[in-house]
Structures are given as structure tokens and as C-alpha cells.
CSV table of C-alpha atoms in Angstrom, one decimal:
chain,number,residue,atom,x,y,z
A,1,MET,CA,0.0,-20.9,100.6
A,2,SER,CA,0.5,-17.7,98.5
A,3,GLU,CA,1.8,-20.1,95.6
A,4,ASN,CA,-1.4,-20.9,95.1
A,5,ILE,CA,-2.9,-17.8,95.4
A,6,ASN,CA,-0.4,-15.9,93.0
A,7,LYS,CA,-1.6,-19.1,90.7
A,8,ASN,CA,-5.0,-18.4,90.7
A,9,GLU,CA,-5.3,-14.5,90.7
A,10,GLN,CA,-6.8,-14.3,87.7
A,11,PRO,CA,-7.9,-17.8,86.3
A,12,ASN,CA,-11.0,-16.5,84.2
A,13,ASN,CA,-8.8,-13.9,82.4
A,14,PRO,CA,-7.5,-14.9,79.3
A,15,LEU,CA,-5.0,-12.1,78.3
A,16,HIS,CA,-3.4,-13.2,82.2
A,17,GLY,CA,0.4,-13.6,81.5
A,18,VAL,CA,0.2,-12.3,77.8
A,19,LYS,CA,2.4,-9.6,77.3
A,20,LEU,CA,1.0,-6.3,75.5
A,21,ALA,CA,4.3,-6.6,72.8
A,22,THR,CA,3.2,-10.4,72.4
A,23,ILE,CA,-0.2,-9.6,71.2
A,24,MET,CA,1.1,-6.7,69.1
A,25,GLU,CA,3.5,-9.0,67.7
A,26,LYS,CA,0.5,-11.3,66.5
A,27,LEU,CA,-1.6,-9.0,65.5
A,28,HIS,CA,0.7,-7.0,63.0
A,29,ALA,CA,1.8,-10.2,61.5
A,30,HIS,CA,-1.5,-11.4,61.4
A,31,TYR,CA,-3.2,-8.1,60.1
A,32,GLY,CA,-0.4,-6.2,59.1
A,33,TRP,CA,-0.4,-2.2,59.3
A,34,ASP,CA,-3.2,-1.3,57.3
A,35,GLY,CA,-5.3,-4.0,58.7
A,36,LEU,CA,-4.6,-2.8,62.1
A,37,ALA,CA,-5.7,1.0,60.9
A,38,ASP,CA,-9.0,-0.5,59.0
A,39,ARG,CA,-9.9,-2.7,62.4
A,40,ILE,CA,-8.8,-0.3,64.9
A,41,ASN,CA,-9.0,3.5,63.7
A,42,ILE,CA,-6.0,5.0,65.8
A,43,ASN,CA,-3.3,7.5,64.6
A,44,CYS,CA,-0.8,5.2,65.9
A,45,PHE,CA,-1.6,2.3,63.1
A,46,LYS,CA,-1.5,4.8,60.7
A,47,SER,CA,0.9,7.6,60.7
A,48,ASN,CA,4.6,5.5,60.6
A,49,PRO,CA,3.5,2.8,62.9
A,50,THR,CA,6.2,0.4,64.9
A,51,ILE,CA,6.1,-1.7,67.4
A,52,LYS,CA,7.8,0.4,69.5
A,53,SER,CA,5.5,3.6,69.1
A,54,SER,CA,2.9,1.7,69.1
A,55,LEU,CA,3.1,-0.3,72.6
A,56,LYS,CA,3.9,3.4,73.6
A,57,PHE,CA,0.9,4.9,72.9
A,58,LEU,CA,-1.2,1.9,74.0
A,59,ARG,CA,0.7,1.6,78.0
A,60,ARG,CA,-0.4,5.5,77.6
A,61,THR,CA,-3.7,5.0,76.2
A,62,PRO,CA,-6.1,2.3,78.4
A,63,TRP,CA,-9.3,2.9,75.9
A,64,ALA,CA,-7.3,2.5,72.9
A,65,ARG,CA,-5.2,-0.6,74.4
A,66,GLU,CA,-8.7,-2.2,75.4
A,67,LYS,CA,-9.5,-2.2,71.8
A,68,VAL,CA,-6.4,-3.8,70.9
A,69,GLU,CA,-6.4,-6.9,73.6
A,70,ARG,CA,-10.4,-7.7,72.1
A,71,LEU,CA,-8.9,-7.8,68.9
A,72,TYR,CA,-6.7,-9.8,69.9
A,73,LEU,CA,-9.4,-12.3,71.6
A,74,LYS,CA,-11.4,-12.4,68.5
A,75,THR,CA,-9.1,-13.3,66.4
A,76,ASP,CA,-8.9,-16.3,65.2
A,77,PHE,CA,-4.4,-16.9,64.5
A,78,LYS,CA,-4.7,-20.8,62.8
């Protein structure tokens, strides 16, 4: 019975099961650092950006992570 609960914990959350690293890799591949910096005004995309440094910042900064997640949901990767 607990298996069913785990499978249905967040059925309406489109980000459920998507890692932040995957989100960043896809956004970076789609927009590049300049495009990300234009869309989200945070220094981790402007000053010597790397996936690793961005992940470190986003994991500690909830408001910035929310902006990145919103951009990910709005982006059409087709």
C-alpha cells in the first residue's frame, strides 16, 4: 500500500522526478549563458558561469531556483 502512496505523492507537479542538474543542462543547451542571463538576472549566469557553480547557488537560493524552474516549464525544447 505504501508503494501506491509514493507513486502518487505529487501527480500534478510537472517537475516531480526532474533533477535540478537536468534542468540546468537543458536550459544551458537551449539558451546558453548569455540567454539565461538575459532571461534571469542572477550573477551565477553572468560571472564565470558553470553548471556546477550555478547548481551550488540555486540549491542555496530558493527564489532563484523558482525562477529557473519557471523558465524550464515555459521553455519549448522542441
